[in-house]
Short mmCIF file of C-alpha atoms and ligand atoms in Angstrom, two decimals:
data_model
loop_
_atom_site.label_atom_id
_atom_site.label_comp_id
_atom_site.label_asym_id
_atom_site.label_seq_id
_atom_site.Cartn_x
_atom_site.Cartn_y
_atom_site.Cartn_z
CA MET A 1 -11.22 20.64 25.94
CA SER A 2 -11.05 18.25 23.02
CA PHE A 3 -9.15 17.65 19.49
CA GLN A 4 -9.18 19.55 16.04
CA ALA A 5 -7.05 17.72 12.87
CA PRO A 6 -4.09 20.60 13.30
CA LYS A 7 -4.91 23.77 11.14
CA GLY A 8 -5.00 23.46 6.72
CA THR A 9 -5.23 19.63 7.77
CA PHE A 10 -9.04 18.01 7.31
CA ASP A 11 -9.73 14.33 7.92
CA TRP A 12 -11.55 11.61 5.15
CA LEU A 13 -14.44 10.66 6.68
CA PRO A 14 -16.58 7.47 5.18
CA PRO A 15 -17.96 7.18 2.51
CA LYS A 16 -16.47 10.49 0.48
CA SER A 17 -12.78 8.20 2.11
CA GLU A 18 -13.85 5.43 -0.17
CA ARG A 19 -13.84 7.83 -2.94
CA ILE A 20 -10.89 9.33 -2.43
CA LEU A 21 -9.10 5.95 -2.74
CA ALA A 22 -10.85 5.44 -5.82
CA VAL A 23 -9.26 8.79 -7.04
CA ARG A 24 -6.13 8.15 -5.87
CA GLU A 25 -6.09 4.70 -7.61
CA ALA A 26 -7.87 5.80 -11.16
CA LEU A 27 -5.28 9.10 -10.98
CA VAL A 28 -2.34 6.75 -11.86
CA ALA A 29 -4.28 3.74 -13.52
CA PRO A 30 -3.16 4.68 -16.83
CA ALA A 31 1.32 5.02 -15.60
CA ARG A 32 0.82 1.59 -14.20
CA GLN A 33 -0.67 0.51 -17.05
CA ALA A 34 2.19 1.76 -19.63
CA GLY A 35 4.34 -0.47 -17.23
CA TYR A 36 5.46 2.23 -13.70
CA GLY A 37 6.90 0.52 -11.15
CA TYR A 38 5.84 1.53 -7.56
CA ILE A 39 8.36 3.50 -5.02
CA GLU A 40 7.79 4.34 -1.86
CA THR A 41 9.88 6.21 -0.11
CA PRO A 42 10.15 7.53 3.80
CA THR A 43 7.89 10.87 4.66
CA PHE A 44 10.60 12.30 6.00
CA GLU A 45 14.19 13.11 4.81
CA ASP A 46 17.33 14.74 5.01
CA THR A 47 16.64 18.60 4.78
CA GLU A 48 19.56 19.14 2.35
CA LEU A 49 17.64 16.70 -0.11
CA PHE A 50 15.08 19.43 -0.60
CA ALA A 51 17.03 23.05 0.12
CA ARG A 52 19.07 21.25 -2.83
CA GLY A 53 16.58 19.28 -4.87
CA VAL A 54 14.11 21.87 -4.54
CA GLY A 55 16.21 25.24 -4.56
CA GLU A 56 16.59 27.00 -1.47
CA SER A 57 15.12 30.13 -3.26
CA THR A 58 11.71 28.24 -3.94
CA ASP A 59 8.61 29.57 -1.45
CA ILE A 60 8.81 25.99 -0.47
CA VAL A 61 12.53 25.52 0.71
CA SER A 62 12.59 28.67 2.14
CA LYS A 63 8.76 29.18 4.56
CA GLU A 64 6.73 26.15 4.26
CA MET A 65 9.08 23.22 5.65
CA TYR A 66 8.05 21.03 8.35
CA THR A 67 11.66 20.38 9.20
CA PHE A 68 12.50 19.61 12.60
CA PRO A 69 15.77 17.92 14.73
CA ASP A 70 15.98 14.31 15.94
CA LYS A 71 16.93 12.87 19.27
CA ALA A 72 20.57 12.34 17.81
CA GLY A 73 20.25 15.86 16.40
CA ARG A 74 20.50 15.58 12.68
CA SER A 75 17.73 17.94 10.15
CA LEU A 76 14.84 16.42 8.70
CA THR A 77 12.25 17.28 6.70
CA LEU A 78 8.55 16.27 6.82
CA ARG A 79 8.01 15.84 2.58
CA PRO A 80 7.01 18.79 0.39
CA GLU A 81 7.13 16.86 -2.44
CA GLY A 82 7.71 13.37 -4.05
CA THR A 83 10.23 14.09 -6.82
CA ALA A 84 14.05 15.14 -4.74
CA PRO A 85 12.81 11.86 -3.04
CA VAL A 86 13.09 9.69 -5.54
CA VAL A 87 15.72 10.75 -7.81
CA ARG A 88 17.37 10.13 -4.33
CA ALA A 89 16.03 6.37 -3.70
CA VAL A 90 17.62 5.46 -7.77
CA LEU A 91 20.37 7.18 -6.88
CA GLN A 92 21.06 4.93 -3.65
CA HIS A 93 20.02 2.20 -4.83
CA GLY A 94 21.64 2.43 -8.32
CA LEU A 95 18.17 2.04 -10.58
CA HIS A 96 20.20 3.95 -13.30
CA ASN A 97 22.76 1.24 -13.95
CA GLY A 98 20.32 -0.70 -15.25
CA GLN A 99 17.75 -0.05 -17.66
CA LEU A 100 16.41 3.15 -19.55
CA PRO A 101 14.50 4.70 -18.11
CA VAL A 102 13.60 3.72 -14.89
CA LYS A 103 10.18 4.38 -14.83
CA LEU A 104 7.94 4.98 -11.34
CA TRP A 105 4.79 5.55 -9.85
CA TYR A 106 3.96 7.20 -6.07
CA SER A 107 0.36 7.60 -4.52
CA GLY A 108 1.25 9.47 -0.44
CA SER A 109 1.27 12.27 1.61
CA GLN A 110 2.74 15.66 1.01
CA TYR A 111 3.91 19.16 3.82
CA ARG A 112 3.77 22.01 3.42
CA TYR A 113 3.49 24.83 5.92
CA GLU A 114 1.31 27.32 2.96
CA ARG A 115 -1.52 29.73 3.70
CA ALA A 116 -4.75 27.22 4.16
CA GLN A 117 -7.69 27.85 1.67
CA LYS A 118 -10.15 25.24 0.17
CA GLY A 119 -8.16 23.29 -2.10
CA ARG A 120 -4.47 24.72 -0.45
CA TYR A 121 -3.64 22.22 2.56
CA ARG A 122 -0.46 21.79 4.91
CA HIS A 123 -1.09 18.41 4.82
CA PHE A 124 -2.22 16.76 1.46
CA TRP A 125 -1.79 13.74 -1.20
CA GLN A 126 -0.35 13.55 -4.79
CA VAL A 127 0.60 10.49 -6.96
CA GLY A 128 2.96 10.62 -9.47
CA ALA A 129 4.42 8.94 -11.58
CA GLU A 130 9.15 10.02 -13.02
CA ALA A 131 10.87 8.58 -16.03
CA LEU A 132 14.47 9.33 -15.06
CA GLY A 133 17.49 8.57 -17.49
CA ALA A 134 16.04 9.46 -20.70
CA GLU A 135 16.15 12.79 -23.03
CA ASP A 136 13.67 12.01 -24.90
CA PRO A 137 10.42 13.95 -26.55
CA ALA A 138 8.70 10.95 -26.70
CA LEU A 139 8.78 10.61 -22.86
CA ASP A 140 7.36 13.99 -21.86
CA ALA A 141 5.27 13.06 -24.14
CA GLU A 142 4.04 9.78 -23.38
CA LEU A 143 3.61 11.39 -19.27
CA ILE A 144 1.22 13.83 -19.81
CA VAL A 145 -0.53 11.52 -22.46
CA LEU A 146 -1.16 9.60 -18.75
CA ALA A 147 -1.61 12.18 -16.27
CA ALA A 148 -4.74 13.26 -19.09
CA GLY A 149 -5.61 10.38 -19.11
CA GLY A 150 -5.38 9.90 -15.47
CA PHE A 151 -8.22 12.75 -15.13
CA ALA A 152 -10.17 11.83 -18.29
CA GLY A 153 -10.98 8.24 -16.56
CA LEU A 154 -12.99 10.23 -13.87
CA GLY A 155 -14.79 11.83 -16.10
CA LEU A 156 -13.46 15.07 -15.79
CA LYS A 157 -14.22 17.34 -18.76
CA LYS A 158 -13.17 20.97 -17.74
CA VAL A 159 -8.75 20.46 -17.14
CA THR A 160 -6.65 21.75 -19.38
CA LEU A 161 -3.22 21.49 -20.43
CA LEU A 162 -0.48 24.15 -20.19
CA LEU A 163 3.00 23.73 -21.78
CA ASN A 164 5.54 25.91 -21.52
CA THR A 165 8.98 25.22 -22.28
CA LEU A 166 12.21 26.63 -20.28
CA GLY A 167 15.05 26.14 -21.79
CA ASP A 168 18.24 24.47 -20.72
CA LYS A 169 21.92 25.11 -19.53
CA VAL A 170 22.95 26.92 -22.33
CA CYS A 171 20.17 29.04 -23.32
CA ARG A 172 18.24 29.86 -20.12
CA PRO A 173 20.91 32.59 -18.32
CA VAL A 174 20.56 34.35 -21.77
CA TYR A 175 16.54 34.70 -21.08
CA ARG A 176 17.50 35.05 -16.69
CA ALA A 177 19.76 38.40 -17.83
CA ALA A 178 17.67 39.60 -20.06
CA LEU A 179 14.54 39.42 -17.86
CA GLN A 180 16.30 40.55 -15.23
CA GLU A 181 17.65 43.32 -17.27
CA PHE A 182 13.95 43.99 -18.27
CA LEU A 183 13.01 43.64 -14.66
CA ARG A 184 14.90 46.12 -12.86
CA GLY A 185 13.49 48.52 -15.28
CA LEU A 186 10.57 48.69 -13.52
CA ASP A 187 8.52 50.04 -10.14
CA LEU A 188 8.68 47.04 -7.39
CA ASP A 189 8.87 46.91 -3.97
CA GLU A 190 11.32 46.32 -1.83
CA THR A 191 11.13 42.35 -1.96
CA THR A 192 10.12 42.08 -5.28
CA ARG A 193 12.99 43.38 -6.10
CA GLN A 194 14.83 41.12 -4.20
CA ARG A 195 13.50 38.32 -6.03
CA ILE A 196 14.38 39.48 -8.94
CA GLU A 197 17.69 38.79 -8.31
CA ILE A 198 17.32 35.54 -6.30
CA ASN A 199 14.34 33.91 -8.77
CA PRO A 200 13.62 35.87 -10.96
CA LEU A 201 10.84 33.58 -13.11
CA ARG A 202 8.77 34.01 -10.18
CA VAL A 203 7.79 37.42 -10.80
CA LEU A 204 6.35 36.71 -14.00
CA ASP A 205 4.16 34.18 -11.61
CA ASP A 206 2.80 37.76 -9.36
CA LYS A 207 -0.47 37.72 -8.73
CA ARG A 208 -0.98 41.27 -8.27
CA PRO A 209 -2.15 43.35 -11.09
CA GLU A 210 -0.14 46.30 -10.77
CA VAL A 211 2.71 44.21 -11.08
CA GLN A 212 0.92 41.88 -13.93
CA ALA A 213 0.40 45.62 -15.47
CA GLN A 214 3.53 46.10 -15.63
CA LEU A 215 4.60 42.48 -17.56
CA GLU A 216 3.65 44.16 -20.52
CA GLY A 217 6.46 43.12 -23.19
CA VAL A 218 8.65 41.10 -20.57
CA PRO A 219 11.20 38.58 -22.51
CA LEU A 220 9.55 35.64 -22.93
CA VAL A 221 11.95 32.01 -22.74
CA VAL A 222 9.89 30.80 -26.21
CA ASP A 223 12.15 34.17 -27.79
CA HIS A 224 15.74 33.19 -26.01
CA LEU A 225 15.11 29.39 -26.64
CA CYS A 226 18.36 27.63 -28.30
CA ALA A 227 17.85 25.98 -31.90
CA ALA A 228 17.67 22.52 -29.22
CA CYS A 229 15.93 23.47 -27.34
CA LYS A 230 13.16 25.08 -29.79
CA ALA A 231 13.69 21.71 -31.43
CA TYR A 232 12.52 19.04 -28.08
CA HIS A 233 9.99 21.64 -27.69
CA GLU A 234 8.32 21.31 -31.73
CA ASP A 235 8.46 17.68 -31.02
CA VAL A 236 6.60 17.37 -27.40
CA ARG A 237 3.72 19.85 -29.01
CA ALA A 238 3.20 17.39 -32.12
CA LEU A 239 3.23 14.67 -30.61
CA LEU A 240 0.81 15.38 -28.50
CA SER A 241 -1.41 17.16 -31.21
CA ALA A 242 -1.32 13.67 -33.16
CA THR A 243 -2.34 11.17 -30.16
CA GLY A 244 -5.06 14.52 -29.90
CA VAL A 245 -4.37 15.90 -25.98
CA ALA A 246 -5.13 19.23 -26.29
CA PHE A 247 -2.67 21.80 -24.53
CA THR A 248 -2.60 25.50 -24.47
CA ASP A 249 1.04 26.98 -24.78
CA ASP A 250 1.24 29.38 -21.52
CA PRO A 251 4.33 31.34 -22.22
CA ARG A 252 4.61 33.24 -18.50
CA LEU A 253 3.33 29.75 -17.23
CA VAL A 254 6.22 29.23 -13.85
CA ARG A 255 6.48 26.86 -11.47
CA GLY A 256 6.99 27.11 -7.87
CA LEU A 257 10.46 24.11 -7.81
CA ASP A 258 13.65 24.88 -9.31
CA TYR A 259 14.50 21.99 -10.75
CA TYR A 260 12.47 22.32 -14.36
CA THR A 261 14.35 22.13 -18.03
CA ARG A 262 12.81 22.41 -20.89
CA THR A 263 9.46 20.97 -21.66
CA THR A 264 7.20 22.04 -18.04
CA PHE A 265 3.26 21.54 -17.16
CA GLU A 266 0.70 21.94 -15.18
CA PHE A 267 -3.43 21.04 -15.20
CA VAL A 268 -5.37 23.27 -14.74
CA HIS A 269 -9.19 22.92 -13.55
CA GLY A 270 -12.21 25.73 -13.91
CA GLY A 271 -14.55 25.12 -10.98
CA LEU A 272 -11.50 25.54 -9.09
CA GLY A 273 -11.44 29.20 -8.36
CA SER A 274 -7.63 30.19 -6.91
CA GLN A 275 -6.76 26.62 -6.45
CA SER A 276 -6.97 25.56 -9.60
CA ALA A 277 -3.93 23.31 -10.00
CA VAL A 278 -5.00 19.53 -10.06
CA GLY A 279 -1.58 18.62 -11.36
CA GLY A 280 1.65 20.31 -12.50
CA GLY A 281 5.10 18.44 -13.80
CA GLY A 282 8.23 18.66 -16.08
CA ARG A 283 11.66 17.93 -17.40
CA TYR A 284 14.19 18.09 -14.11
CA ASP A 285 17.65 17.16 -16.47
CA GLY A 286 20.07 18.46 -13.42
CA LEU A 287 18.12 17.19 -10.66
CA SER A 288 20.35 14.34 -9.96
CA GLU A 289 23.81 16.35 -10.71
CA MET A 290 22.17 18.78 -7.60
CA LEU A 291 21.95 15.99 -5.75
CA GLY A 292 25.48 14.51 -6.46
CA GLY A 293 24.59 11.60 -8.88
CA PRO A 294 25.41 11.49 -12.81
CA ALA A 295 23.62 13.42 -15.20
CA LEU A 296 20.61 11.72 -15.90
CA PRO A 297 17.95 13.96 -17.76
CA SER A 298 14.02 12.87 -15.88
CA VAL A 299 10.97 13.91 -16.83
CA GLY A 300 7.81 13.59 -14.48
CA TRP A 301 4.71 14.70 -12.69
CA ALA A 302 2.50 14.55 -9.67
CA LEU A 303 -1.43 14.92 -9.71
CA GLY A 304 -2.83 16.76 -6.21
CA ALA A 305 -6.11 14.13 -5.58
CA ASP A 306 -7.82 16.23 -2.92
CA ARG A 307 -7.73 18.89 -5.90
CA THR A 308 -8.97 16.38 -8.08
CA PHE A 309 -11.44 15.36 -5.59
CA LEU A 310 -12.66 19.23 -5.10
CA ALA A 311 -12.92 18.87 -9.20
CA MET A 312 -15.22 16.16 -9.83
CA GLU A 313 -17.50 17.49 -6.80
CA ALA A 314 -17.20 20.85 -8.80
CA GLU A 315 -18.11 18.76 -12.19
CA GLY A 316 -21.40 16.99 -10.44
CA LEU A 317 -18.99 13.28 -10.95
CA LEU A 318 -20.02 12.75 -7.27
CA GLU A 319 -23.55 12.75 -6.47
CA ASP A 320 -24.52 9.57 -7.69
CA ALA A 321 -22.49 8.01 -4.87
CA ALA A 322 -25.20 5.59 -2.97
CA ALA A 323 -23.63 4.63 0.09
CA SER A 324 -23.43 0.79 0.62
CA ARG A 325 -20.92 -0.24 2.55
CA VAL A 326 -21.71 -3.84 2.27
CA GLN A 327 -24.04 -6.37 0.30
CA VAL A 328 -25.21 -8.46 3.71
CA TYR A 329 -25.63 -7.95 6.92
CA GLY A 330 -27.30 -10.27 10.23
CA VAL A 331 -29.41 -9.96 12.70
CA ALA A 332 -29.79 -11.31 15.46
CA LEU A 333 -31.75 -12.11 18.13
CA GLY A 334 -30.51 -13.07 21.67
CA ASP A 335 -26.71 -14.98 23.51
CA ASP A 336 -27.11 -17.77 20.94
CA ALA A 337 -28.36 -16.07 17.82
CA ARG A 338 -25.75 -13.77 17.92
CA ARG A 339 -22.87 -16.39 19.01
CA ARG A 340 -24.40 -18.18 15.77
CA MET A 341 -24.45 -15.19 13.57
CA PHE A 342 -20.89 -14.23 14.23
CA LEU A 343 -20.15 -17.31 12.23
CA LEU A 344 -22.30 -16.94 9.83
CA VAL A 345 -21.16 -13.39 8.65
CA ASP A 346 -17.71 -15.24 8.42
CA GLU A 347 -17.95 -17.61 6.46
CA VAL A 348 -19.48 -15.33 4.68
CA ARG A 349 -17.26 -12.72 3.86
CA ARG A 350 -14.99 -16.00 3.38
CA ALA A 351 -17.14 -16.21 -0.07
CA GLY A 352 -16.05 -13.70 -1.11
CA ILE A 353 -19.50 -11.80 -0.04
CA SER A 354 -18.53 -8.39 1.96
CA ALA A 355 -21.07 -8.11 5.00
CA ASP A 356 -21.54 -7.24 8.45
CA MET A 357 -23.46 -7.43 11.26
CA SER A 358 -25.42 -6.05 14.89
CA PHE A 359 -23.12 -5.31 17.18
CA GLY A 360 -23.82 -4.05 20.66
CA GLY A 361 -26.95 -6.46 21.47
CA LYS A 362 -29.78 -4.34 19.38
CA GLY A 363 -33.00 -4.86 19.50
CA LEU A 364 -35.04 -6.27 16.25
CA LYS A 365 -35.85 -2.71 15.80
CA GLY A 366 -31.82 -1.39 16.40
CA ALA A 367 -30.66 -3.66 14.48
CA MET A 368 -33.01 -3.10 11.75
CA LYS A 369 -31.82 0.50 11.11
CA GLY A 370 -28.04 -0.36 11.05
CA ALA A 371 -28.95 -2.69 8.01
CA ASP A 372 -30.65 0.02 6.26
CA ARG A 373 -27.80 2.18 7.02
CA SER A 374 -25.04 -0.58 5.90
CA GLY A 375 -26.86 0.04 2.31
CA ALA A 376 -26.80 -3.67 2.33
CA ARG A 377 -29.49 -5.46 -0.36
CA PHE A 378 -30.04 -8.62 2.48
CA ALA A 379 -30.70 -9.33 5.55
CA LEU A 380 -29.35 -12.04 7.13
CA ILE A 381 -31.73 -12.10 10.62
CA LEU A 382 -31.50 -15.58 12.91
CA GLY A 383 -33.95 -15.49 15.94
CA GLU A 384 -33.70 -18.41 18.66
CA ARG A 385 -36.63 -19.80 17.12
CA ASP A 386 -34.55 -19.78 13.27
CA LEU A 387 -31.81 -21.58 15.68
CA ALA A 388 -33.44 -24.17 16.60
CA ALA A 389 -34.85 -25.30 12.96
CA GLN A 390 -31.43 -24.54 11.98
CA ALA A 391 -32.63 -21.76 9.38
CA VAL A 392 -32.52 -17.89 8.85
CA GLN A 393 -34.93 -15.28 7.52
CA LEU A 394 -33.05 -13.76 4.39
CA LYS A 395 -34.14 -10.71 3.54
CA ASP A 396 -34.05 -8.66 0.49
CA LEU A 397 -34.16 -5.06 2.50
CA THR A 398 -35.17 -3.38 -1.11
CA THR A 399 -38.40 -5.30 -2.26
CA ALA A 400 -38.64 -6.65 2.34
CA GLU A 401 -39.37 -10.20 0.48
CA GLN A 402 -38.16 -12.60 3.31
CA THR A 403 -37.46 -16.69 2.76
CA GLU A 404 -36.15 -19.12 5.11
CA VAL A 405 -33.21 -20.53 3.93
CA PRO A 406 -31.69 -24.07 5.87
CA LEU A 407 -28.40 -22.67 7.91
CA ALA A 408 -26.17 -24.22 5.58
CA ARG A 409 -27.07 -23.35 2.28
CA VAL A 410 -27.49 -19.89 2.85
CA VAL A 411 -24.05 -19.25 2.00
CA ASP A 412 -24.85 -21.14 -1.55
CA VAL A 413 -27.83 -18.41 -2.04
CA LEU A 414 -26.06 -15.98 -1.33
CA LYS A 415 -23.55 -16.24 -3.85
CA GLY A 416 -25.87 -17.03 -6.38
CA LYS A 417 -28.29 -13.97 -5.56
CA CYS A 418 -25.16 -11.59 -5.14
CA SER A 419 -23.66 -12.89 -8.02
CA ASP A 420 -26.58 -12.02 -10.88
CA PRO A 421 -26.69 -8.68 -11.15
CA HIS A 422 -30.12 -9.23 -12.30
CA ALA A 423 -31.76 -10.58 -8.79
P1 HAM B 501 3.32 20.61 -6.94
O1 HAM B 501 3.56 21.47 -8.30
O2 HAM B 501 4.03 21.55 -6.59
O3 HAM B 501 4.75 20.07 -8.35
O4 HAM B 501 2.97 20.07 -6.84
C1 HAM B 501 1.86 18.94 -8.33
C2 HAM B 501 0.00 19.08 -7.63
O5 HAM B 501 -0.09 18.94 -6.43
C3 HAM B 501 -0.52 20.29 -8.32
O6 HAM B 501 -0.71 20.79 -9.04
C4 HAM B 501 -1.59 20.26 -6.54
O7 HAM B 501 -2.89 19.62 -7.55
C5 HAM B 501 -1.08 19.36 -5.52
N1 HAM B 501 -0.89 20.80 -4.27
C6 HAM B 501 0.03 21.27 -4.60
N2 HAM B 501 0.99 21.93 -2.98
C7 HAM B 501 -0.58 21.47 -2.94
C8 HAM B 501 -1.53 22.31 -1.22
N3 HAM B 501 -0.98 22.80 -0.45
N4 HAM B 501 -2.78 22.18 -1.09
C9 HAM B 501 -3.71 20.91 -1.91
N5 HAM B 501 -2.73 20.08 -3.25
C10 HAM B 501 -1.39 20.79 -3.58
C11 HAM B 501 5.48 18.96 -7.02
O8 HAM B 501 4.97 18.55 -5.87
C12 HAM B 501 6.44 18.10 -8.15
N6 HAM B 501 7.34 17.01 -7.41
C13 HAM B 501 5.94 17.56 -9.91
C14 HAM B 501 6.88 16.43 -10.20
C15 HAM B 501 6.79 15.58 -10.19
N7 HAM B 501 7.68 17.31 -11.14
C16 HAM B 501 8.16 16.52 -11.64
N8 HAM B 501 8.67 15.43 -11.37
#
């Protein structure tokens, strides 16, 4: 029997694995450029952090967490998201006692026991950015602009931004009561009726046509906003319009985490089918207090790297992936030549040129195949006769042109050739 990666997980293998690294980096590049600092938190946390932070009534907490006792009996959970851990770390280290807002970015794997399908995994990768400790529409707008910039930087054209507001602790309870009253009058199954009492907003997100059909005329949060929330939302919208970031108002946009207040948003991609959200986020003014901290109004987002990769595939942005692992490839024939090549390749790498060589005692034909597959532009071929002459054959693999170069000079020659884009 051979092992398989667990259900809902997959491996990133070369050459695609190189591309996903670049995707993760590009998605957070605008946030880094805006001065957000890097934070790394553990992959597992106290279970209670997510129960309180993300919310007991969410699918994430009630159904999808990887929770386990450690050997001392503590209940730990593999992180299903990054925001509660970031707030935990900020409070633990007192970062909020310094300059506000605290601006942080992260990149890491998340774990949710979801129904696995294309684009929905049990182990997936998010990059995220959070700004903690300021209530300012410009901060919400900044984060949205930075996320949009991440997608744009990858060349993605079909990402749309959906925008909503959920109100605050003044107007949300009033809206919630109005929504519950409306929903209680509908013809719904028992589970959905229970959801009305626990998390009525989730019912808006129910994809079943028989439920959607009954939602005509459902009260919307935009019609119940208090004056402060309305003004705040208008400011965010105006700033986004002014920067030229296109958005669609989506008054029914519901997020799967309970901590949101006011601004919420999602980035969706047209080419991904049902798992279309490539990123999402919003304001979470009450989360710090829910975790035992002081009032710390905050806003942030997380972007799904795996789904962004699928979006790039859908837009044909990954096709020109010329797989070039290294620039130079060493081919040595005979034991003495192999030992010398080992040193030469090391020297080439130290000069800042990527290089690999043939291993496993292959003959000339097998070694040259390795050179071709590596995508290298140049092969260094060293036979016993070359070694005796203290020279090496430098072969340009694109033109098949071959020249003899003294061993002592080969690094310099390569430096010249590899730095000249027209070589
Ligand atoms: P989220 O909407 O749950 O938000 O996740 C953000 C993104 O992660 C999604 O839009 C999606 O691209 C990706 N994602 C989520 N679940 C999966 C999955 N099972 N497989 C593949 N990709 C997935 C959050 O996690 C919040 N912490 C975002 C946030 C930060 N809000 C404020 N600050």
